[in-house]
PDB file of C-alpha atoms in Angstrom:
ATOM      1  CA  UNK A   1       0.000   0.000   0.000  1.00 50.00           C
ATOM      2  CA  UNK A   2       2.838   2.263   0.947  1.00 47.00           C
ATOM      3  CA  UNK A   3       5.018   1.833  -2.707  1.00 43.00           C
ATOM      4  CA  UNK A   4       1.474   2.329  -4.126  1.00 47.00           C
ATOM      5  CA  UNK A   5       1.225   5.933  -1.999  1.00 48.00           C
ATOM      6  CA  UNK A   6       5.092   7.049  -3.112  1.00 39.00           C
ATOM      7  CA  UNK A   7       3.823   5.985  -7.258  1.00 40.00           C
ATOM      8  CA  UNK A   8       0.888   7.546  -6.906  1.00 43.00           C
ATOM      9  CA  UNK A   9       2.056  10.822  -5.169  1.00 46.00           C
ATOM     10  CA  UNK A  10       4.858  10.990  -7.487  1.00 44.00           C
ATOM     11  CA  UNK A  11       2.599  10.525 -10.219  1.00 46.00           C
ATOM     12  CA  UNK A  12       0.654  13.671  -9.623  1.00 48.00           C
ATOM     13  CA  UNK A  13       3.564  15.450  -9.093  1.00 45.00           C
ATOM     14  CA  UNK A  14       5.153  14.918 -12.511  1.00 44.00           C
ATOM     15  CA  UNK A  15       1.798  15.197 -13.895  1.00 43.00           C
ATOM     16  CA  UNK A  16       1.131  19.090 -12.415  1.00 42.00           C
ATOM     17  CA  UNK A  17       4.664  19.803 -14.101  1.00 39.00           C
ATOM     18  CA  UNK A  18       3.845  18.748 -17.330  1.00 40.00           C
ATOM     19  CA  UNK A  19       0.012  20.057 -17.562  1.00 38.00           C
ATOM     20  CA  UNK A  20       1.528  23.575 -17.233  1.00 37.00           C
ATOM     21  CA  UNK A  21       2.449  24.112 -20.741  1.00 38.00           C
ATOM     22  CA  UNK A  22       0.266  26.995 -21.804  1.00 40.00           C
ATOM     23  CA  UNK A  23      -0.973  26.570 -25.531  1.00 47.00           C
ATOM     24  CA  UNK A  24       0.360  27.991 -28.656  1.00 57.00           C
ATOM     25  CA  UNK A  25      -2.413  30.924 -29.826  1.00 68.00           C
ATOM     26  CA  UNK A  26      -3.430  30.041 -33.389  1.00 82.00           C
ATOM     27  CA  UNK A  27      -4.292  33.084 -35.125  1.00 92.00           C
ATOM     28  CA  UNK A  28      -4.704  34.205 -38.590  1.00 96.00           C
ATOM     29  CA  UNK A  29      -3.176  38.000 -39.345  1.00 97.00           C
ATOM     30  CA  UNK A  30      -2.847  39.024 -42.586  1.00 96.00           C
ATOM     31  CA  UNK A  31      -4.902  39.726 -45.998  1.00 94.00           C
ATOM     32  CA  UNK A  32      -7.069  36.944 -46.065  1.00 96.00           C
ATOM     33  CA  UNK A  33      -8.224  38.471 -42.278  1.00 97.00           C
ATOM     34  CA  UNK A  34      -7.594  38.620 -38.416  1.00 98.00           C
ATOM     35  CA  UNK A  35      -8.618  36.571 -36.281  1.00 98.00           C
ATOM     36  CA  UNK A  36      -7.599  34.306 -32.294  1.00 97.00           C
ATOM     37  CA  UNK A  37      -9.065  31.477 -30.721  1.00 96.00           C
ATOM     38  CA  UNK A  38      -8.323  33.630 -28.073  1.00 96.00           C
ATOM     39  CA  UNK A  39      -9.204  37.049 -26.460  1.00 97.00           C
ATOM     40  CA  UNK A  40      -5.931  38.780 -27.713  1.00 97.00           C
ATOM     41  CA  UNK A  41      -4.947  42.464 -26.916  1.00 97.00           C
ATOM     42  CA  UNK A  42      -2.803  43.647 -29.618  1.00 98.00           C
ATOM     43  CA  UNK A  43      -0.697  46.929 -28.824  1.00 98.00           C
ATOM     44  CA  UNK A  44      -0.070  49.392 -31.744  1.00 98.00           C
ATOM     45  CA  UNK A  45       2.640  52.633 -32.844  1.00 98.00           C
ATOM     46  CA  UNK A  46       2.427  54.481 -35.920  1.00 98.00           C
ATOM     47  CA  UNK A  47       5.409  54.528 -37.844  1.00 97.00           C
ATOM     48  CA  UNK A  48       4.484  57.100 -40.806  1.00 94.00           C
ATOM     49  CA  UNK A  49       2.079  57.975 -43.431  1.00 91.00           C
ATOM     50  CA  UNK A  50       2.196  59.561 -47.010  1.00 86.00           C
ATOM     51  CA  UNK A  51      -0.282  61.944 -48.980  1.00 77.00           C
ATOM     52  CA  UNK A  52      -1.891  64.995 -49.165  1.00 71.00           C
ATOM     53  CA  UNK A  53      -5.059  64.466 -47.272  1.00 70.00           C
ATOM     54  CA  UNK A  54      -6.149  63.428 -43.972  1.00 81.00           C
ATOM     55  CA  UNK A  55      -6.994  59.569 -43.475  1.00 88.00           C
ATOM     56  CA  UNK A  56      -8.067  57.774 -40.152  1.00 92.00           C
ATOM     57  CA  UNK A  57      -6.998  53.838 -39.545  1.00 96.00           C
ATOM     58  CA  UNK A  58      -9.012  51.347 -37.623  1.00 97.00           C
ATOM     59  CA  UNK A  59     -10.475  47.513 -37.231  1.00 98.00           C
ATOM     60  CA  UNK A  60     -13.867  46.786 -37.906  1.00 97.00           C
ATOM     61  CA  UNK A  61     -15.719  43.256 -37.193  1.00 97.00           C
ATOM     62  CA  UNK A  62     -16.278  41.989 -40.981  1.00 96.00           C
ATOM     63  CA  UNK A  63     -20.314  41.966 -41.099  1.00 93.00           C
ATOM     64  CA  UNK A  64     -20.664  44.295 -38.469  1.00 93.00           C
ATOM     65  CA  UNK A  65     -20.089  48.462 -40.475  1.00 82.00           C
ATOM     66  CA  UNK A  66     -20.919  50.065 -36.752  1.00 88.00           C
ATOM     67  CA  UNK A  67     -18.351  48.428 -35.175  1.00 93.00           C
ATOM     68  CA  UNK A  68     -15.162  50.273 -36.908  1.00 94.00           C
ATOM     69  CA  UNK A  69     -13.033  51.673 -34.488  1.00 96.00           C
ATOM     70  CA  UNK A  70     -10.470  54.469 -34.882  1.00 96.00           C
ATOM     71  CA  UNK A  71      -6.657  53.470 -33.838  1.00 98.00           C
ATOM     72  CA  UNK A  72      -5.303  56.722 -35.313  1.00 96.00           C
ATOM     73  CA  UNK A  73      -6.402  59.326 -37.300  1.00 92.00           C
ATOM     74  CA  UNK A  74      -4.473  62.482 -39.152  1.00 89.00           C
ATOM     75  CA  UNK A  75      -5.039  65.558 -37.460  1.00 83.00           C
ATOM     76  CA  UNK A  76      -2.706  67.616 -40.324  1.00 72.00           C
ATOM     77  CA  UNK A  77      -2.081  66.356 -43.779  1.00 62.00           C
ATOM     78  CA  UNK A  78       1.521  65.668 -44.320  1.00 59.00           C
ATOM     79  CA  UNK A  79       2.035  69.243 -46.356  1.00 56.00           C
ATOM     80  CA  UNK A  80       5.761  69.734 -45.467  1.00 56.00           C
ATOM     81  CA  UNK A  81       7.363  68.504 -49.114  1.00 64.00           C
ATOM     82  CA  UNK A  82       6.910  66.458 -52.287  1.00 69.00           C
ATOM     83  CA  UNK A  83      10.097  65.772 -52.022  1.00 68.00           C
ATOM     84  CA  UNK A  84       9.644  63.409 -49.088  1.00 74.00           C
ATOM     85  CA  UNK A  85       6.762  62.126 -50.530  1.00 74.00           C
ATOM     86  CA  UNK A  86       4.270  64.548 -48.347  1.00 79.00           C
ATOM     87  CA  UNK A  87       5.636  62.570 -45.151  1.00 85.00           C
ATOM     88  CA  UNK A  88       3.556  62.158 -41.911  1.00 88.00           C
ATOM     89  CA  UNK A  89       5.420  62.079 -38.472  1.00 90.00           C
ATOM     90  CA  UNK A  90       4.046  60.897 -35.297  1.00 93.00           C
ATOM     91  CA  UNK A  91       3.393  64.472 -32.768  1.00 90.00           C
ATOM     92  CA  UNK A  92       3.024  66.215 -35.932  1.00 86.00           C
ATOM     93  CA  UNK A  93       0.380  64.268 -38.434  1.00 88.00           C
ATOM     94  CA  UNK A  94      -0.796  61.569 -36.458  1.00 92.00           C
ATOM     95  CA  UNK A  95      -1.272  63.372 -32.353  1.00 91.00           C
ATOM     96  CA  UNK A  96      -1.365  59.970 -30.578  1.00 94.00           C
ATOM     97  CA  UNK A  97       0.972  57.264 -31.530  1.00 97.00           C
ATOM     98  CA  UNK A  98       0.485  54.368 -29.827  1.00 98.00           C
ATOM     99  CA  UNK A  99      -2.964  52.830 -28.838  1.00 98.00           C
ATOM    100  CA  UNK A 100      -4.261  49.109 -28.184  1.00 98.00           C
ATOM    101  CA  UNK A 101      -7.392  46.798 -29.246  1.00 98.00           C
ATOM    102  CA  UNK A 102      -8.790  43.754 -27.736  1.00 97.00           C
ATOM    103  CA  UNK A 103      -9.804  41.323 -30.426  1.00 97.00           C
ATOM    104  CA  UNK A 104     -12.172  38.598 -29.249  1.00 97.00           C
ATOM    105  CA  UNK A 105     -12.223  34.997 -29.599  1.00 97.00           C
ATOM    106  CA  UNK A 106     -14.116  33.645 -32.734  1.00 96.00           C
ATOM    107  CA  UNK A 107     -14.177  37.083 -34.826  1.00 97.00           C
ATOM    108  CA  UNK A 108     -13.415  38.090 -37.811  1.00 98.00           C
ATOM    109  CA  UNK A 109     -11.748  41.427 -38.092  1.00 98.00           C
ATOM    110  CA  UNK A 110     -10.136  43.454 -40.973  1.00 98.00           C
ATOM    111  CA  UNK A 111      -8.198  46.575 -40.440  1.00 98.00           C
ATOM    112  CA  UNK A 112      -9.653  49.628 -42.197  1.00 96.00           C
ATOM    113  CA  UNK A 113      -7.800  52.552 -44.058  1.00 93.00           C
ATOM    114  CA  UNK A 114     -10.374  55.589 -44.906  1.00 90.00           C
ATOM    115  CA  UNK A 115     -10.083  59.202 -45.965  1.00 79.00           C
ATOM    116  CA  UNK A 116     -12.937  62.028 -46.243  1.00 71.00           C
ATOM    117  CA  UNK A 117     -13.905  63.798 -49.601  1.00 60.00           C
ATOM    118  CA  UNK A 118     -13.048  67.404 -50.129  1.00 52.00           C
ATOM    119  CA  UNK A 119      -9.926  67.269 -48.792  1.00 54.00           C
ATOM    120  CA  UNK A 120      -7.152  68.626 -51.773  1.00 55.00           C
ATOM    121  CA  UNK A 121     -10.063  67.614 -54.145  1.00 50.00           C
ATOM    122  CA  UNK A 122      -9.596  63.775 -53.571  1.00 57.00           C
ATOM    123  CA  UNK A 123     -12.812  62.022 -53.373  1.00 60.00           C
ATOM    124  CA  UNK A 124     -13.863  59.676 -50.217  1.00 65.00           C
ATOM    125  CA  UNK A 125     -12.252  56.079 -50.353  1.00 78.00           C
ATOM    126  CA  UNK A 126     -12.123  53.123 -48.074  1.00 86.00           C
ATOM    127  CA  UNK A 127     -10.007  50.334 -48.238  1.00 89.00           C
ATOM    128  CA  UNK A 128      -9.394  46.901 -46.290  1.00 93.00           C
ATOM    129  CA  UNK A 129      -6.519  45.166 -45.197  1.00 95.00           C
ATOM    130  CA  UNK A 130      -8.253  41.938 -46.316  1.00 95.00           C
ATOM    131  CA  UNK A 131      -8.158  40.973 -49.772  1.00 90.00           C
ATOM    132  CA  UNK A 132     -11.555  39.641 -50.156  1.00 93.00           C
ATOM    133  CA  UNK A 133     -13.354  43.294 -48.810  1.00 92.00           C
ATOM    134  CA  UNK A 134     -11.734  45.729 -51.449  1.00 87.00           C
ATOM    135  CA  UNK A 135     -13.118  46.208 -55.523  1.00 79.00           C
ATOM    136  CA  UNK A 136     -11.644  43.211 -57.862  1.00 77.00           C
ATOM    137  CA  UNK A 137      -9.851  41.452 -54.703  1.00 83.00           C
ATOM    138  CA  UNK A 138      -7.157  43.950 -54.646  1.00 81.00           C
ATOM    139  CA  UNK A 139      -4.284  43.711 -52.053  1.00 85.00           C
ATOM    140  CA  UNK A 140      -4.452  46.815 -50.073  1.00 88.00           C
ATOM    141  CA  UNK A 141      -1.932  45.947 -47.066  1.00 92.00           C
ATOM    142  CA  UNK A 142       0.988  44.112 -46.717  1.00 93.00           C
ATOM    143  CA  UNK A 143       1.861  41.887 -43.559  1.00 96.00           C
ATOM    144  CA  UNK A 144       5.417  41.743 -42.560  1.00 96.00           C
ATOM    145  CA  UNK A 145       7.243  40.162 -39.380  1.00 97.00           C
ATOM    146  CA  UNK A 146       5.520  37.834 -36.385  1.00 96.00           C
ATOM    147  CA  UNK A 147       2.964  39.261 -34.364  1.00 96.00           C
ATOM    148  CA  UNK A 148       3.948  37.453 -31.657  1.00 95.00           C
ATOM    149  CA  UNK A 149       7.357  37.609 -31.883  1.00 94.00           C
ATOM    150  CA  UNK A 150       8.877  40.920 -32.444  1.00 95.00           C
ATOM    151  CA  UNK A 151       6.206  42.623 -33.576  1.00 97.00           C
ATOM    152  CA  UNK A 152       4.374  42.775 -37.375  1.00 98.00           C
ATOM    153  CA  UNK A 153       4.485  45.884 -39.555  1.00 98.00           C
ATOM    154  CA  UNK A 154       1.535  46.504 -41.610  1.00 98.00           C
ATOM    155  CA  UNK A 155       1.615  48.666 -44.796  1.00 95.00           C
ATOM    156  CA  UNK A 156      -1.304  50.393 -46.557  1.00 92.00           C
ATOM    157  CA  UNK A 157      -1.581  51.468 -49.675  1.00 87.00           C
ATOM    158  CA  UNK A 158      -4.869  54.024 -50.297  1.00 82.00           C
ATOM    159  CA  UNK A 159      -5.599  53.370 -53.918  1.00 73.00           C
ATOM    160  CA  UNK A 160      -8.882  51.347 -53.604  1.00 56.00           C
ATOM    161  CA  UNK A 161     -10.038  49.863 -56.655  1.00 49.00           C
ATOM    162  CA  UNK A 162      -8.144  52.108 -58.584  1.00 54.00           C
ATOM    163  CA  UNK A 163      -5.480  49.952 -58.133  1.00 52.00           C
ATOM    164  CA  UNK A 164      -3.507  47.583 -61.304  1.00 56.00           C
ATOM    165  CA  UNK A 165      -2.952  44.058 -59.919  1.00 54.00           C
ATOM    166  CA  UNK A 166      -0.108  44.420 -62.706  1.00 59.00           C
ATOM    167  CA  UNK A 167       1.795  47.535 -61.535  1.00 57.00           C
ATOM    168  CA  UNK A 168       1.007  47.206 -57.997  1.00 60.00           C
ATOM    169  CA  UNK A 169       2.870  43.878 -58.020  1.00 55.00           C
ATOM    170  CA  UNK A 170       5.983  45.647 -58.304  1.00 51.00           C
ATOM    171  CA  UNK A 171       5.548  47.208 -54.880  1.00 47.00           C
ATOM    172  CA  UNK A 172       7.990  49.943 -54.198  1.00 42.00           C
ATOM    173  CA  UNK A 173       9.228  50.482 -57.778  1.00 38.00           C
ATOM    174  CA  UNK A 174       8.713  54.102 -57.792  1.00 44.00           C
ATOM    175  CA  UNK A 175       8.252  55.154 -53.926  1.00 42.00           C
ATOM    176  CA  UNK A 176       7.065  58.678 -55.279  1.00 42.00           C
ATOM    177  CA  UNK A 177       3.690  56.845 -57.351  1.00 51.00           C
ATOM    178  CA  UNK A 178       0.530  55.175 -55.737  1.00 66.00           C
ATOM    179  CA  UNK A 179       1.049  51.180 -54.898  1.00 75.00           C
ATOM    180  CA  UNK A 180       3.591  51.974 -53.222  1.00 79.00           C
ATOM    181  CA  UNK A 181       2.504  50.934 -49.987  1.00 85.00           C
ATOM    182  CA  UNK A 182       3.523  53.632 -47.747  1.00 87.00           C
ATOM    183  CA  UNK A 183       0.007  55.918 -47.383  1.00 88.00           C
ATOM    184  CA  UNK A 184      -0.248  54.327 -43.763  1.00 93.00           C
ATOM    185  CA  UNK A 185       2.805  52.350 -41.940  1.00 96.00           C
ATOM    186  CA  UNK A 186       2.309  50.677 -38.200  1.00 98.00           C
ATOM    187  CA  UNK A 187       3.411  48.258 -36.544  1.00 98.00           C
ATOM    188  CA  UNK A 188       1.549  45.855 -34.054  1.00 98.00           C
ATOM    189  CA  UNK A 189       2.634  43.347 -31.107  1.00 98.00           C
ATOM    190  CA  UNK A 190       0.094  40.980 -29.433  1.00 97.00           C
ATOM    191  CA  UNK A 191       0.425  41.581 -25.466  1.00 94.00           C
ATOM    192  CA  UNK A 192       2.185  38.393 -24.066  1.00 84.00           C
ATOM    193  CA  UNK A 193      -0.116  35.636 -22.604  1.00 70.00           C
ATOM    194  CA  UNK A 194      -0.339  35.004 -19.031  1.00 59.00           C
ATOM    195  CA  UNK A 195      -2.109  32.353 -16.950  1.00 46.00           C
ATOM    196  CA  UNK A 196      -2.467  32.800 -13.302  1.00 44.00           C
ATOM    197  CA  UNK A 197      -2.275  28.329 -12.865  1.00 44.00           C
ATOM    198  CA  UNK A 198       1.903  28.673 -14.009  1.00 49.00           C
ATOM    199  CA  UNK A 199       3.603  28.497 -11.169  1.00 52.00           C
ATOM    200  CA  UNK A 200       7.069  30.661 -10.439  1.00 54.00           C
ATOM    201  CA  UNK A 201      10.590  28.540 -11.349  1.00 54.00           C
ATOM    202  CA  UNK A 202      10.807  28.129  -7.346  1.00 54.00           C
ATOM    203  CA  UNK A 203       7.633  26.451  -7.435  1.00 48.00           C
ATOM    204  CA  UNK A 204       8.263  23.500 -10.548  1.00 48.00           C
ATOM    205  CA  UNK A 205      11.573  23.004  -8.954  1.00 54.00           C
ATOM    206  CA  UNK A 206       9.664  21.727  -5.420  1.00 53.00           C
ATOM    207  CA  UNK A 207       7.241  19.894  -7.576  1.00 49.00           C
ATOM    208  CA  UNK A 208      10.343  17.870  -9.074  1.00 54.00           C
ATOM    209  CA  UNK A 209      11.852  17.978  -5.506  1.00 54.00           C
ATOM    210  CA  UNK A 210       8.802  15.998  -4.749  1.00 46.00           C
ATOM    211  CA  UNK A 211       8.530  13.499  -7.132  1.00 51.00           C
ATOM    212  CA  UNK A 212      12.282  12.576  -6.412  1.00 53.00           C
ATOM    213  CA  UNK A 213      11.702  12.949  -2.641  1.00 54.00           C
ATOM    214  CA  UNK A 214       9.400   9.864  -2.314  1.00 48.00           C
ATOM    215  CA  UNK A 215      11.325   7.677  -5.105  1.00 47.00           C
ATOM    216  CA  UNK A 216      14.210   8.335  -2.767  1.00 52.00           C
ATOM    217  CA  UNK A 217      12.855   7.645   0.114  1.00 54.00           C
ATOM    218  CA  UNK A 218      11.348   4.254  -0.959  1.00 53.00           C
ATOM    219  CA  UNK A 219      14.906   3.117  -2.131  1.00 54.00           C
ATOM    220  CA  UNK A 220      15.804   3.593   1.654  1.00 53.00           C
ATOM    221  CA  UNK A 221      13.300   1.549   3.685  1.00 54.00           C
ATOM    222  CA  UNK A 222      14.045  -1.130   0.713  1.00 54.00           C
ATOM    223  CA  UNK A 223      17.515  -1.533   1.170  1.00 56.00           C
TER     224      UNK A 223
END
């Protein structure tokens, strides 16, 4: 009965250790959509924008218009020079620079570049970062890097269905022409998960203590 106390004790022991491997997050991020099997918070910076008129970037929930939500938006048009390519710099085009959004488990979500009519005579135009949204399939955004991982940088390019799958496929051929991808430039890291049942180091090395504890002591009273 004892040697089946030590097994079993030992047992749970190793077992606690091993069950505290959290998950891997599947997500999808990129032009086809966003979405987490998880609630995921996903922090944001803006890096830079280009053009002559004021846009505003945000996430809506795909089948859900009211739900668009504004992560930064262009207080001043990037007027300072064509030679710069009418550059936007965070403090001066874009007021606050870094913000976060909570994307919830199970939804789809695309991110959403838009800019208001009148403004230097260009007329109103929305674009998506996902593929399937925008006139003739267009690509509108480009994914770069590992959300997870050192962060993703996410490229817009304002164009709409204006846009030549043909030309634009030679993206950043002429960085002063449209399809260039540089209207709207962040980057985005997810927050790093946490789960309150993962013990500190201190505490899986007494689990293992444990384990070896009662093997240990068995061997004595046997020998």
């Amino acid at each position: 009965m004892k040697l089946r106390g030590y097994l079993f004790a030992a047992a749970t022991a190793a077992t606690a250790v091993a069950g505290l491997t959290v998950p891997a997050q599947a997500a999808t991020f990129g032009n086809t959509g966003i979405t987490f099997d998880k609630d995921t918070t996903v922090n944001f910076s803006f890096q830079e924008s280009h053009g002559r008129f004021r846009s505003d970037l945000g996430i809506q929930q795909v089948g859900a218009p009211g739900s668009f939500t504004t992560l930064f938006s262009e207080a001043n048009p990037g007027y300072d020079s064509s030679a710069n390519d009418w550059a936007g710099s965070c403090g001066n085009t874009v007021q606050n620079c870094d913000t976060s959004f909570k994307f919830e488990a199970g939804k789809t979500y695309s991110f959403v570049l838009t800019r208001n009519s009148g403004t230097n005579g260009v007329s109103a135009n929305r674009v998506f970062s996902t593929n399937s949204l925008n006139s003739n399939n267009s690509k509108q955004a480009i994914f770069t890097g590992d959300l997870f991982s050192g962060g993703a940088t996410i490229a817009f390019e304002d164009i709409g269905g204006t846009a030549n799958s043909a030309t634009c496929a030679a993206q950043g051929s002429n960085p002063k022409a449209d399809c260039d991808f540089n209207d709207f430039i962040v980057t985005a890291q997810a927050e790093s998960e946490t789960s309150e049942s993962v013990p500190e180091p201190a505490t899986l090395a007494g689990l293992g203590a444990v384990a070896a504890g009662f093997v240990a002591s068995r061997r004595r009273k046997t020998a």
